[in-house]
Every structure is written in structure tokens, then in C-alpha cells.
Amino acid sequence: MLALALRRLAGSIPVLLAVSVVTFTLLYIVPGDPVTALVGDRASPETIANLRRELGLDLPVHERYLAWLKRALSGDLGRSWVTGRPVARSIVARVPVTARLALTAFLVSSVVGLGVGVYSASRHGRPADHVVRLTLLLAGAVPVFVAATVAMYVFGVRLRVLPVSGLGDGSLRHFILPGLVLGVYLSIFQARMTRSVMLEIIRQDYIRTARAKGLPERVVIWRHAFRNALVSVITLLGGSLSNLLVGSVLTETIFNLPGIGRFTVDAAYARDFPAVMGCFLFQSVVFVLANTLVDLGYALADPRVRLG
């Protein structure tokens, strides 16, 4: 198992390098001058020239990238052009916020999504299945910012049981509402995928054989069908967790949470290139680790799965 993890991590190094090259190149070819964004249009040409030289923007792009890569390999992601703080320190400070939001949303989406998906599949063709499918279709058509606004009004304004904005004292109460909104929204996709996978397995011969033997339906569904769907479910959950860990930009913005997603957007708007590069590198590492965990989950769920 350890050898498998090491092979997966080693194979991800070219991917991380490719992501860093593409991101770095795109940042420097998009229209607009980052120096002008920092000092304003009224700055003197001498001020702009001095700042460009100080930031290394007078060098060719490939030299800037190699300098950044050398620092990144040593753990130095540079300093923010806007705040002057080390980028790595700023990212680390925001990881707990995103992690709490992601964990809350992941628990909600896993319970709701998997439960609804299995329930709908086990009642395929019945009225309950049609109601679930229609509900998922309607819920999926509602934009997340609309659902968040409604939730904030109901639970924060009318009922006044949950805070609607900001981090506050950092307690769990401030993550319940955004985690619930994000988790329910993500569970729609999980429920659809789980239902599709379960329907394919339920139609297999061994499931019909288990039913013919007189086994209770819950045993057939959970012990036989759901157990064989674990490989696909692990893929679904692994992808969901990695997306959540890099931060939901819209959710963090709506609920005013200082997480990774909001930090990335703020840095991009300010053309704070070191911060943007650091955020994208962090997100890429999270995706790599999540995919590695998914591969390990394959082997644990089904030893028959051959992983190269």
C-alpha cells in the first residue's frame, strides 16, 4: 500500500509542474499591468519602473518562473504584493476555515446524497423514486447564491438561530449554515450518481439471486448492492472532498468566510501574482493527495482492483 502511494505521488510531480507552468504563463499574458493595479494610474513613470524592477517584472517570463520555482521548492511562495505578508503564511492561516467548511459540507452531502441515492434506486419506478428525481431536478436548477440567500433569511433573519455572515469567534455555529447550503447543493450531484450506480448493480444476476433466497431487502441493498458500489462511491466522495477542500469561492464570498477560495479570488482581482500562484499550487497539491487517497480506497474496498 505504501509503495502504491509513493508511485502515485511520484507520478503527480509532472502534473504539478505543468499546472504551475500554465498558471504562471497565463498570469503574465493576460491584459493589464499589475504594477499599475498596485500603485494606480497617476503614479509617475519612475515609480512604476522602480516597482517593476523590485518585483522582477523587468525579467523575461521564463526567468521569473525559474526564480519562483526555485523558491517554491524550498517552501518559500514569496510575499504578497498587496499585503507584504508571506503567501505561505496567509494560506496556512486560511486552511482551518476552509477545512471546517469542507468537513461540514462533506458530512452533510455524504449522508444526504448517498442516502437519497440509495433510497431512490431501491424504489426504482415507484412513486417515491419519481418524487426524489423531480425534487433533485428542481433543486439542481436553483443557483447556490439563491439557496444561500433564502437560508440566511430563514435561519438568520426570521428564526435567528444561526449567524449568517462572518467567522465570529470561529465556533462551529458559524459553519453550520454555509456548510448546510454547500453540502445540500453538492448532495444533489452525489444522489444522482449514487442512484445511477446502484441501479446498474441492482440489475445484476447475483442481486436477483439474493432476493430469490428470501433475504431481507435492506440486506440485499446495503450488504450486497451498496458494498459492490463502493469503488464508484469512493471516487465520487474523493472528488467531492478535494473540491471542497480547495474552497467554495461563492459560498465563502456570500457568507464572508476568509477561506482559501475567497483568498484566491481577492488575489486574482488585485493581480497579486505570488498569492495566486501559491493558492493554485496549494489547490493542485490537495487534488493530488485526494486522488492518491481515492486510489488507496480502491484497493481497500476491493482488493481485486488492479492498480498500476
PDB file of C-alpha atoms in Angstrom:
ATOM      1  CA  MET A   1       0.000   0.000   0.000  1.00  0.00           C
ATOM      2  CA  LEU A   2       2.858   2.368   0.824  1.00  0.00           C
ATOM      3  CA  ALA A   3       4.556   1.578  -2.474  1.00  0.00           C
ATOM      4  CA  LEU A   4       1.331   2.363  -4.313  1.00  0.00           C
ATOM      5  CA  ALA A   5       1.024   5.720  -2.562  1.00  0.00           C
ATOM      6  CA  LEU A   6       4.635   6.605  -3.349  1.00  0.00           C
ATOM      7  CA  ARG A   7       4.167   5.690  -7.021  1.00  0.00           C
ATOM      8  CA  ARG A   8       1.065   7.848  -7.262  1.00  0.00           C
ATOM      9  CA  LEU A   9       2.779  10.800  -5.587  1.00  0.00           C
ATOM     10  CA  ALA A  10       5.853  10.474  -7.783  1.00  0.00           C
ATOM     11  CA  GLY A  11       3.696  10.337 -10.893  1.00  0.00           C
ATOM     12  CA  SER A  12       1.947  13.543  -9.862  1.00  0.00           C
ATOM     13  CA  ILE A  13       5.138  15.638  -9.916  1.00  0.00           C
ATOM     14  CA  PRO A  14       4.953  16.295 -13.693  1.00  0.00           C
ATOM     15  CA  VAL A  15       1.304  17.269 -13.264  1.00  0.00           C
ATOM     16  CA  LEU A  16       2.170  19.833 -10.598  1.00  0.00           C
ATOM     17  CA  LEU A  17       4.944  21.245 -12.751  1.00  0.00           C
ATOM     18  CA  ALA A  18       2.618  21.502 -15.749  1.00  0.00           C
ATOM     19  CA  VAL A  19      -0.051  23.261 -13.693  1.00  0.00           C
ATOM     20  CA  SER A  20       2.500  25.740 -12.345  1.00  0.00           C
ATOM     21  CA  VAL A  21       3.854  26.493 -15.838  1.00  0.00           C
ATOM     22  CA  VAL A  22       0.409  27.030 -17.342  1.00  0.00           C
ATOM     23  CA  THR A  23      -0.793  29.160 -14.418  1.00  0.00           C
ATOM     24  CA  PHE A  24       2.355  31.279 -14.350  1.00  0.00           C
ATOM     25  CA  THR A  25       2.220  31.862 -18.098  1.00  0.00           C
ATOM     26  CA  LEU A  26      -1.457  32.802 -18.087  1.00  0.00           C
ATOM     27  CA  LEU A  27      -0.943  35.283 -15.264  1.00  0.00           C
ATOM     28  CA  TYR A  28       1.673  37.177 -17.216  1.00  0.00           C
ATOM     29  CA  ILE A  29      -0.034  37.183 -20.622  1.00  0.00           C
ATOM     30  CA  VAL A  30      -3.471  38.381 -19.517  1.00  0.00           C
ATOM     31  CA  PRO A  31      -4.149  42.039 -20.382  1.00  0.00           C
ATOM     32  CA  GLY A  32      -3.347  44.665 -17.788  1.00  0.00           C
ATOM     33  CA  ASP A  33      -0.321  45.798 -15.844  1.00  0.00           C
ATOM     34  CA  PRO A  34      -0.088  44.504 -12.255  1.00  0.00           C
ATOM     35  CA  VAL A  35       2.141  47.416 -11.279  1.00  0.00           C
ATOM     36  CA  THR A  36      -0.486  49.927 -12.387  1.00  0.00           C
ATOM     37  CA  ALA A  37      -3.069  47.980 -10.382  1.00  0.00           C
ATOM     38  CA  LEU A  38      -0.860  48.310  -7.306  1.00  0.00           C
ATOM     39  CA  VAL A  39       0.161  51.971  -7.491  1.00  0.00           C
ATOM     40  CA  GLY A  40      -2.667  53.460  -9.576  1.00  0.00           C
ATOM     41  CA  ASP A  41      -2.796  55.267 -12.898  1.00  0.00           C
ATOM     42  CA  ARG A  42      -1.422  58.523 -11.532  1.00  0.00           C
ATOM     43  CA  ALA A  43       1.932  57.150 -10.413  1.00  0.00           C
ATOM     44  CA  SER A  44       4.990  58.617 -12.080  1.00  0.00           C
ATOM     45  CA  PRO A  45       6.881  56.591 -14.718  1.00  0.00           C
ATOM     46  CA  GLU A  46       9.892  56.466 -12.384  1.00  0.00           C
ATOM     47  CA  THR A  47       7.796  54.930  -9.601  1.00  0.00           C
ATOM     48  CA  ILE A  48       6.329  52.347 -11.955  1.00  0.00           C
ATOM     49  CA  ALA A  49       9.755  51.464 -13.367  1.00  0.00           C
ATOM     50  CA  ASN A  50      11.292  51.090  -9.901  1.00  0.00           C
ATOM     51  CA  LEU A  51       8.459  48.866  -8.709  1.00  0.00           C
ATOM     52  CA  ARG A  52       8.644  46.690 -11.814  1.00  0.00           C
ATOM     53  CA  ARG A  53      12.355  46.219 -11.180  1.00  0.00           C
ATOM     54  CA  GLU A  54      11.759  45.497  -7.477  1.00  0.00           C
ATOM     55  CA  LEU A  55       9.132  42.859  -8.293  1.00  0.00           C
ATOM     56  CA  GLY A  56      11.261  41.302 -11.006  1.00  0.00           C
ATOM     57  CA  LEU A  57       8.782  42.140 -13.749  1.00  0.00           C
ATOM     58  CA  ASP A  58      11.545  43.515 -15.946  1.00  0.00           C
ATOM     59  CA  LEU A  59      12.924  39.992 -16.426  1.00  0.00           C
ATOM     60  CA  PRO A  60      11.787  37.542 -19.127  1.00  0.00           C
ATOM     61  CA  VAL A  61       8.894  35.292 -18.173  1.00  0.00           C
ATOM     62  CA  HIS A  62      10.954  32.093 -18.096  1.00  0.00           C
ATOM     63  CA  GLU A  63      13.491  33.660 -15.727  1.00  0.00           C
ATOM     64  CA  ARG A  64      10.695  34.790 -13.416  1.00  0.00           C
ATOM     65  CA  TYR A  65       9.221  31.284 -13.420  1.00  0.00           C
ATOM     66  CA  LEU A  66      12.527  29.574 -12.677  1.00  0.00           C
ATOM     67  CA  ALA A  67      13.154  32.001  -9.821  1.00  0.00           C
ATOM     68  CA  TRP A  68       9.670  31.318  -8.430  1.00  0.00           C
ATOM     69  CA  LEU A  69      10.076  27.539  -8.823  1.00  0.00           C
ATOM     70  CA  LYS A  70      13.417  27.600  -7.001  1.00  0.00           C
ATOM     71  CA  ARG A  71      11.853  29.423  -4.065  1.00  0.00           C
ATOM     72  CA  ALA A  72       8.732  27.214  -4.106  1.00  0.00           C
ATOM     73  CA  LEU A  73      10.820  24.026  -3.908  1.00  0.00           C
ATOM     74  CA  SER A  74      12.375  25.383  -0.729  1.00  0.00           C
ATOM     75  CA  GLY A  75       8.938  26.176   0.726  1.00  0.00           C
ATOM     76  CA  ASP A  76       9.032  29.900   0.009  1.00  0.00           C
ATOM     77  CA  LEU A  77       5.999  31.029  -2.013  1.00  0.00           C
ATOM     78  CA  GLY A  78       7.080  34.651  -1.939  1.00  0.00           C
ATOM     79  CA  ARG A  79       5.376  37.656  -0.438  1.00  0.00           C
ATOM     80  CA  SER A  80       2.053  39.149  -1.348  1.00  0.00           C
ATOM     81  CA  TRP A  81       2.376  42.240  -3.486  1.00  0.00           C
ATOM     82  CA  VAL A  82      -0.649  43.743  -1.746  1.00  0.00           C
ATOM     83  CA  THR A  83      -0.135  42.965   1.941  1.00  0.00           C
ATOM     84  CA  GLY A  84       3.585  42.204   2.021  1.00  0.00           C
ATOM     85  CA  ARG A  85       2.942  39.081   4.103  1.00  0.00           C
ATOM     86  CA  PRO A  86       4.429  35.694   3.185  1.00  0.00           C
ATOM     87  CA  VAL A  87       1.995  33.883   0.907  1.00  0.00           C
ATOM     88  CA  ALA A  88       2.546  30.530   2.610  1.00  0.00           C
ATOM     89  CA  ARG A  89       1.642  32.031   5.977  1.00  0.00           C
ATOM     90  CA  SER A  90      -1.513  33.611   4.533  1.00  0.00           C
ATOM     91  CA  ILE A  91      -2.606  30.278   3.030  1.00  0.00           C
ATOM     92  CA  VAL A  92      -1.937  28.368   6.245  1.00  0.00           C
ATOM     93  CA  ALA A  93      -3.982  30.922   8.183  1.00  0.00           C
ATOM     94  CA  ARG A  94      -6.978  30.278   5.915  1.00  0.00           C
ATOM     95  CA  VAL A  95      -6.756  26.487   5.755  1.00  0.00           C
ATOM     96  CA  PRO A  96      -8.644  25.892   9.037  1.00  0.00           C
ATOM     97  CA  VAL A  97     -11.588  27.977   7.806  1.00  0.00           C
ATOM     98  CA  THR A  98     -11.859  26.107   4.521  1.00  0.00           C
ATOM     99  CA  ALA A  99     -11.264  22.768   6.255  1.00  0.00           C
ATOM    100  CA  ARG A 100     -14.126  23.342   8.701  1.00  0.00           C
ATOM    101  CA  LEU A 101     -16.457  24.428   5.943  1.00  0.00           C
ATOM    102  CA  ALA A 102     -15.405  21.474   3.778  1.00  0.00           C
ATOM    103  CA  LEU A 103     -15.824  18.942   6.585  1.00  0.00           C
ATOM    104  CA  THR A 104     -19.283  20.238   7.484  1.00  0.00           C
ATOM    105  CA  ALA A 105     -20.412  20.255   3.858  1.00  0.00           C
ATOM    106  CA  PHE A 106     -18.851  16.840   3.224  1.00  0.00           C
ATOM    107  CA  LEU A 107     -20.688  15.225   6.126  1.00  0.00           C
ATOM    108  CA  VAL A 108     -23.982  16.749   5.013  1.00  0.00           C
ATOM    109  CA  SER A 109     -23.520  15.817   1.359  1.00  0.00           C
ATOM    110  CA  SER A 110     -22.358  12.273   2.138  1.00  0.00           C
ATOM    111  CA  VAL A 111     -25.290  11.476   4.409  1.00  0.00           C
ATOM    112  CA  VAL A 112     -27.929  13.172   2.281  1.00  0.00           C
ATOM    113  CA  GLY A 113     -26.505  12.329  -1.148  1.00  0.00           C
ATOM    114  CA  LEU A 114     -25.728   8.670  -0.538  1.00  0.00           C
ATOM    115  CA  GLY A 115     -28.891   8.098   1.486  1.00  0.00           C
ATOM    116  CA  VAL A 116     -31.194   9.697  -1.072  1.00  0.00           C
ATOM    117  CA  GLY A 117     -29.429   7.967  -3.962  1.00  0.00           C
ATOM    118  CA  VAL A 118     -29.702   4.508  -2.409  1.00  0.00           C
ATOM    119  CA  TYR A 119     -33.313   5.134  -1.351  1.00  0.00           C
ATOM    120  CA  SER A 120     -34.312   6.241  -4.857  1.00  0.00           C
ATOM    121  CA  ALA A 121     -32.564   3.301  -6.524  1.00  0.00           C
ATOM    122  CA  SER A 122     -34.147   0.777  -4.169  1.00  0.00           C
ATOM    123  CA  ARG A 123     -37.581   2.103  -5.164  1.00  0.00           C
ATOM    124  CA  HIS A 124     -36.931   2.361  -8.870  1.00  0.00           C
ATOM    125  CA  GLY A 125     -40.089   3.050 -10.863  1.00  0.00           C
ATOM    126  CA  ARG A 126     -42.235   3.665  -7.787  1.00  0.00           C
ATOM    127  CA  PRO A 127     -43.858   6.982  -6.846  1.00  0.00           C
ATOM    128  CA  ALA A 128     -41.164   7.640  -4.240  1.00  0.00           C
ATOM    129  CA  ASP A 129     -38.472   7.356  -6.917  1.00  0.00           C
ATOM    130  CA  HIS A 130     -40.292   9.806  -9.185  1.00  0.00           C
ATOM    131  CA  VAL A 131     -40.688  12.293  -6.326  1.00  0.00           C
ATOM    132  CA  VAL A 132     -36.987  12.099  -5.487  1.00  0.00           C
ATOM    133  CA  ARG A 133     -35.938  12.561  -9.114  1.00  0.00           C
ATOM    134  CA  LEU A 134     -38.237  15.543  -9.565  1.00  0.00           C
ATOM    135  CA  THR A 135     -37.005  17.097  -6.328  1.00  0.00           C
ATOM    136  CA  LEU A 136     -33.376  16.668  -7.352  1.00  0.00           C
ATOM    137  CA  LEU A 137     -34.115  18.186 -10.748  1.00  0.00           C
ATOM    138  CA  LEU A 138     -35.802  21.239  -9.261  1.00  0.00           C
ATOM    139  CA  ALA A 139     -33.208  21.683  -6.524  1.00  0.00           C
ATOM    140  CA  GLY A 140     -30.373  21.457  -9.039  1.00  0.00           C
ATOM    141  CA  ALA A 141     -31.901  24.291 -11.061  1.00  0.00           C
ATOM    142  CA  VAL A 142     -31.701  26.691  -8.106  1.00  0.00           C
ATOM    143  CA  PRO A 143     -28.441  28.708  -8.112  1.00  0.00           C
ATOM    144  CA  VAL A 144     -26.384  28.306  -4.975  1.00  0.00           C
ATOM    145  CA  PHE A 145     -26.458  32.045  -4.206  1.00  0.00           C
ATOM    146  CA  VAL A 146     -30.272  31.959  -4.249  1.00  0.00           C
ATOM    147  CA  ALA A 147     -30.351  28.980  -1.881  1.00  0.00           C
ATOM    148  CA  ALA A 148     -27.815  30.712   0.365  1.00  0.00           C
ATOM    149  CA  THR A 149     -29.853  33.916   0.454  1.00  0.00           C
ATOM    150  CA  VAL A 150     -33.031  32.048   1.341  1.00  0.00           C
ATOM    151  CA  ALA A 151     -31.238  30.076   4.055  1.00  0.00           C
ATOM    152  CA  MET A 152     -29.756  33.251   5.520  1.00  0.00           C
ATOM    153  CA  TYR A 153     -33.173  34.909   5.606  1.00  0.00           C
ATOM    154  CA  VAL A 154     -34.966  31.911   7.150  1.00  0.00           C
ATOM    155  CA  PHE A 155     -32.406  30.780   9.730  1.00  0.00           C
ATOM    156  CA  GLY A 156     -30.650  34.066  10.396  1.00  0.00           C
ATOM    157  CA  VAL A 157     -33.260  36.795   9.995  1.00  0.00           C
ATOM    158  CA  ARG A 158     -36.581  35.140  10.754  1.00  0.00           C
ATOM    159  CA  LEU A 159     -35.673  32.346  13.167  1.00  0.00           C
ATOM    160  CA  ARG A 160     -32.416  33.902  14.418  1.00  0.00           C
ATOM    161  CA  VAL A 161     -30.920  30.550  15.302  1.00  0.00           C
ATOM    162  CA  LEU A 162     -27.721  30.744  13.229  1.00  0.00           C
ATOM    163  CA  PRO A 163     -25.264  33.516  12.324  1.00  0.00           C
ATOM    164  CA  VAL A 164     -25.451  34.450   8.660  1.00  0.00           C
ATOM    165  CA  SER A 165     -22.113  36.121   7.962  1.00  0.00           C
ATOM    166  CA  GLY A 166     -18.511  36.222   9.072  1.00  0.00           C
ATOM    167  CA  LEU A 167     -16.296  33.973  11.138  1.00  0.00           C
ATOM    168  CA  GLY A 168     -17.240  35.417  14.530  1.00  0.00           C
ATOM    169  CA  ASP A 169     -15.472  33.599  17.320  1.00  0.00           C
ATOM    170  CA  GLY A 170     -14.650  30.686  14.999  1.00  0.00           C
ATOM    171  CA  SER A 171     -17.127  28.333  16.639  1.00  0.00           C
ATOM    172  CA  LEU A 172     -18.997  25.610  14.777  1.00  0.00           C
ATOM    173  CA  ARG A 173     -22.187  27.696  14.720  1.00  0.00           C
ATOM    174  CA  HIS A 174     -20.684  29.962  12.072  1.00  0.00           C
ATOM    175  CA  PHE A 175     -20.072  27.000   9.748  1.00  0.00           C
ATOM    176  CA  ILE A 176     -23.412  25.222  10.087  1.00  0.00           C
ATOM    177  CA  LEU A 177     -25.376  27.406   7.672  1.00  0.00           C
ATOM    178  CA  PRO A 178     -22.749  27.698   4.896  1.00  0.00           C
ATOM    179  CA  GLY A 179     -21.850  24.032   5.344  1.00  0.00           C
ATOM    180  CA  LEU A 180     -25.505  23.050   5.122  1.00  0.00           C
ATOM    181  CA  VAL A 181     -26.068  25.097   1.958  1.00  0.00           C
ATOM    182  CA  LEU A 182     -22.932  23.839   0.260  1.00  0.00           C
ATOM    183  CA  GLY A 183     -23.479  20.262   1.441  1.00  0.00           C
ATOM    184  CA  VAL A 184     -27.080  20.052   0.255  1.00  0.00           C
ATOM    185  CA  TYR A 185     -26.131  21.585  -3.080  1.00  0.00           C
ATOM    186  CA  LEU A 186     -23.324  19.048  -3.529  1.00  0.00           C
ATOM    187  CA  SER A 187     -25.558  16.171  -2.393  1.00  0.00           C
ATOM    188  CA  ILE A 188     -27.767  16.682  -5.465  1.00  0.00           C
ATOM    189  CA  PHE A 189     -24.966  15.507  -7.725  1.00  0.00           C
ATOM    190  CA  GLN A 190     -23.986  12.735  -5.325  1.00  0.00           C
ATOM    191  CA  ALA A 191     -27.561  11.452  -5.121  1.00  0.00           C
ATOM    192  CA  ARG A 192     -27.872  11.287  -8.907  1.00  0.00           C
ATOM    193  CA  MET A 193     -24.590   9.453  -9.313  1.00  0.00           C
ATOM    194  CA  THR A 194     -25.290   7.062  -6.444  1.00  0.00           C
ATOM    195  CA  ARG A 195     -28.710   6.250  -7.869  1.00  0.00           C
ATOM    196  CA  SER A 196     -27.225   5.550 -11.293  1.00  0.00           C
ATOM    197  CA  VAL A 197     -24.519   3.256  -9.900  1.00  0.00           C
ATOM    198  CA  MET A 198     -26.924   1.427  -7.625  1.00  0.00           C
ATOM    199  CA  LEU A 199     -29.425   0.842 -10.429  1.00  0.00           C
ATOM    200  CA  GLU A 200     -26.741  -0.777 -12.542  1.00  0.00           C
ATOM    201  CA  ILE A 201     -25.745  -3.096  -9.700  1.00  0.00           C
ATOM    202  CA  ILE A 202     -29.302  -3.918  -8.625  1.00  0.00           C
ATOM    203  CA  ARG A 203     -29.980  -5.301 -12.127  1.00  0.00           C
ATOM    204  CA  GLN A 204     -27.156  -7.840 -11.785  1.00  0.00           C
ATOM    205  CA  ASP A 205     -27.931 -11.561 -11.522  1.00  0.00           C
ATOM    206  CA  TYR A 206     -26.425 -12.014  -8.069  1.00  0.00           C
ATOM    207  CA  ILE A 207     -28.809  -9.398  -6.666  1.00  0.00           C
ATOM    208  CA  ARG A 208     -31.786 -11.276  -8.128  1.00  0.00           C
ATOM    209  CA  THR A 209     -30.365 -14.469  -6.662  1.00  0.00           C
ATOM    210  CA  ALA A 210     -30.061 -12.861  -3.230  1.00  0.00           C
ATOM    211  CA  ARG A 211     -33.688 -11.764  -3.401  1.00  0.00           C
ATOM    212  CA  ALA A 212     -34.776 -15.205  -4.571  1.00  0.00           C
ATOM    213  CA  LYS A 213     -33.183 -16.702  -1.464  1.00  0.00           C
ATOM    214  CA  GLY A 214     -35.551 -14.624   0.656  1.00  0.00           C
ATOM    215  CA  LEU A 215     -33.012 -12.210   2.106  1.00  0.00           C
ATOM    216  CA  PRO A 216     -34.498  -9.019   3.584  1.00  0.00           C
ATOM    217  CA  GLU A 217     -34.469  -6.099   1.167  1.00  0.00           C
ATOM    218  CA  ARG A 218     -32.251  -3.967   3.414  1.00  0.00           C
ATOM    219  CA  VAL A 219     -29.653  -6.756   3.460  1.00  0.00           C
ATOM    220  CA  VAL A 220     -29.765  -7.048  -0.317  1.00  0.00           C
ATOM    221  CA  ILE A 221     -29.407  -3.290  -0.789  1.00  0.00           C
ATOM    222  CA  TRP A 222     -26.797  -2.434   1.815  1.00  0.00           C
ATOM    223  CA  ARG A 223     -24.751  -5.621   2.201  1.00  0.00           C
ATOM    224  CA  HIS A 224     -24.688  -6.785  -1.400  1.00  0.00           C
ATOM    225  CA  ALA A 225     -25.538  -3.903  -3.740  1.00  0.00           C
ATOM    226  CA  PHE A 226     -24.054  -0.952  -1.861  1.00  0.00           C
ATOM    227  CA  ARG A 227     -20.914  -2.871  -0.918  1.00  0.00           C
ATOM    228  CA  ASN A 228     -20.188  -3.552  -4.590  1.00  0.00           C
ATOM    229  CA  ALA A 229     -20.856   0.085  -5.409  1.00  0.00           C
ATOM    230  CA  LEU A 230     -18.167   1.261  -3.001  1.00  0.00           C
ATOM    231  CA  VAL A 231     -15.496   1.691  -5.673  1.00  0.00           C
ATOM    232  CA  SER A 232     -17.645   4.160  -7.600  1.00  0.00           C
ATOM    233  CA  VAL A 233     -18.810   5.794  -4.363  1.00  0.00           C
ATOM    234  CA  ILE A 234     -15.218   6.295  -3.224  1.00  0.00           C
ATOM    235  CA  THR A 235     -14.442   8.048  -6.499  1.00  0.00           C
ATOM    236  CA  LEU A 236     -17.455  10.285  -6.026  1.00  0.00           C
ATOM    237  CA  LEU A 237     -16.644  11.151  -2.421  1.00  0.00           C
ATOM    238  CA  GLY A 238     -12.951  11.663  -3.146  1.00  0.00           C
ATOM    239  CA  GLY A 239     -13.686  14.133  -5.914  1.00  0.00           C
ATOM    240  CA  SER A 240     -16.219  15.945  -3.763  1.00  0.00           C
ATOM    241  CA  LEU A 241     -13.827  16.262  -0.836  1.00  0.00           C
ATOM    242  CA  SER A 242     -10.995  17.607  -2.970  1.00  0.00           C
ATOM    243  CA  ASN A 243     -13.283  20.237  -4.470  1.00  0.00           C
ATOM    244  CA  LEU A 244     -14.485  21.259  -1.040  1.00  0.00           C
ATOM    245  CA  LEU A 245     -11.002  21.456   0.450  1.00  0.00           C
ATOM    246  CA  VAL A 246      -9.793  23.959  -2.102  1.00  0.00           C
ATOM    247  CA  GLY A 247     -12.676  26.129  -1.041  1.00  0.00           C
ATOM    248  CA  SER A 248     -16.012  27.054  -2.463  1.00  0.00           C
ATOM    249  CA  VAL A 249     -15.467  30.542  -3.803  1.00  0.00           C
ATOM    250  CA  LEU A 250     -19.110  31.511  -3.987  1.00  0.00           C
ATOM    251  CA  THR A 251     -20.069  30.110  -0.589  1.00  0.00           C
ATOM    252  CA  GLU A 252     -17.125  31.728   1.190  1.00  0.00           C
ATOM    253  CA  THR A 253     -17.889  35.039  -0.515  1.00  0.00           C
ATOM    254  CA  ILE A 254     -21.609  35.004   0.289  1.00  0.00           C
ATOM    255  CA  PHE A 255     -21.071  34.094   3.940  1.00  0.00           C
ATOM    256  CA  ASN A 256     -17.972  36.308   4.265  1.00  0.00           C
ATOM    257  CA  LEU A 257     -15.656  33.480   5.324  1.00  0.00           C
ATOM    258  CA  PRO A 258     -11.907  34.111   4.960  1.00  0.00           C
ATOM    259  CA  GLY A 259     -11.048  30.789   3.338  1.00  0.00           C
ATOM    260  CA  ILE A 260      -8.796  29.665   0.502  1.00  0.00           C
ATOM    261  CA  GLY A 261     -11.403  30.183  -2.198  1.00  0.00           C
ATOM    262  CA  ARG A 262     -12.096  33.790  -1.292  1.00  0.00           C
ATOM    263  CA  PHE A 263      -8.389  34.489  -0.835  1.00  0.00           C
ATOM    264  CA  THR A 264      -7.718  33.210  -4.365  1.00  0.00           C
ATOM    265  CA  VAL A 265     -10.397  35.415  -5.901  1.00  0.00           C
ATOM    266  CA  ASP A 266      -9.266  38.502  -3.968  1.00  0.00           C
ATOM    267  CA  ALA A 267      -5.681  37.900  -5.067  1.00  0.00           C
ATOM    268  CA  ALA A 268      -6.727  37.473  -8.694  1.00  0.00           C
ATOM    269  CA  TYR A 269      -8.741  40.710  -8.655  1.00  0.00           C
ATOM    270  CA  ALA A 270      -5.792  42.557  -7.142  1.00  0.00           C
ATOM    271  CA  ARG A 271      -3.411  40.910  -9.638  1.00  0.00           C
ATOM    272  CA  ASP A 272      -1.371  39.681  -6.698  1.00  0.00           C
ATOM    273  CA  PHE A 273       0.580  37.103  -8.706  1.00  0.00           C
ATOM    274  CA  PRO A 274       2.588  35.486  -5.854  1.00  0.00           C
ATOM    275  CA  ALA A 275      -0.629  34.917  -3.885  1.00  0.00           C
ATOM    276  CA  VAL A 276      -2.433  33.481  -6.922  1.00  0.00           C
ATOM    277  CA  MET A 277       0.447  31.125  -7.702  1.00  0.00           C
ATOM    278  CA  GLY A 278       0.612  29.987  -4.095  1.00  0.00           C
ATOM    279  CA  CYS A 279      -3.126  29.312  -3.996  1.00  0.00           C
ATOM    280  CA  PHE A 280      -3.102  27.335  -7.226  1.00  0.00           C
ATOM    281  CA  LEU A 281      -0.115  25.304  -6.061  1.00  0.00           C
ATOM    282  CA  PHE A 282      -1.879  24.519  -2.794  1.00  0.00           C
ATOM    283  CA  GLN A 283      -5.052  23.514  -4.639  1.00  0.00           C
ATOM    284  CA  SER A 284      -3.098  21.296  -7.010  1.00  0.00           C
ATOM    285  CA  VAL A 285      -1.413  19.518  -4.119  1.00  0.00           C
ATOM    286  CA  VAL A 286      -4.801  18.953  -2.487  1.00  0.00           C
ATOM    287  CA  PHE A 287      -6.153  17.398  -5.695  1.00  0.00           C
ATOM    288  CA  VAL A 288      -3.120  15.132  -5.968  1.00  0.00           C
ATOM    289  CA  LEU A 289      -3.423  13.958  -2.368  1.00  0.00           C
ATOM    290  CA  ALA A 290      -7.173  13.422  -2.766  1.00  0.00           C
ATOM    291  CA  ASN A 291      -6.661  11.317  -5.896  1.00  0.00           C
ATOM    292  CA  THR A 292      -3.991   9.296  -4.119  1.00  0.00           C
ATOM    293  CA  LEU A 293      -6.384   8.606  -1.254  1.00  0.00           C
ATOM    294  CA  VAL A 294      -9.039   7.573  -3.766  1.00  0.00           C
ATOM    295  CA  ASP A 295      -6.637   5.089  -5.360  1.00  0.00           C
ATOM    296  CA  LEU A 296      -5.810   3.650  -1.948  1.00  0.00           C
ATOM    297  CA  GLY A 297      -9.520   3.467  -1.209  1.00  0.00           C
ATOM    298  CA  TYR A 298      -9.972   1.349  -4.326  1.00  0.00           C
ATOM    299  CA  ALA A 299      -7.570  -1.253  -3.021  1.00  0.00           C
ATOM    300  CA  LEU A 300      -9.141  -1.248   0.438  1.00  0.00           C
ATOM    301  CA  ALA A 301     -12.709  -1.502  -0.863  1.00  0.00           C
ATOM    302  CA  ASP A 302     -11.995  -4.153  -3.485  1.00  0.00           C
ATOM    303  CA  PRO A 303      -8.629  -5.965  -3.457  1.00  0.00           C
ATOM    304  CA  ARG A 304      -9.471  -7.372  -6.897  1.00  0.00           C
ATOM    305  CA  VAL A 305      -8.979  -3.924  -8.399  1.00  0.00           C
ATOM    306  CA  ARG A 306      -5.598  -3.873 -10.129  1.00  0.00           C
ATOM    307  CA  LEU A 307      -3.772  -0.586  -9.856  1.00  0.00           C
ATOM    308  CA  GLY A 308      -0.651   0.001 -11.850  1.00  0.00           C
TER     309      GLY A 308
END
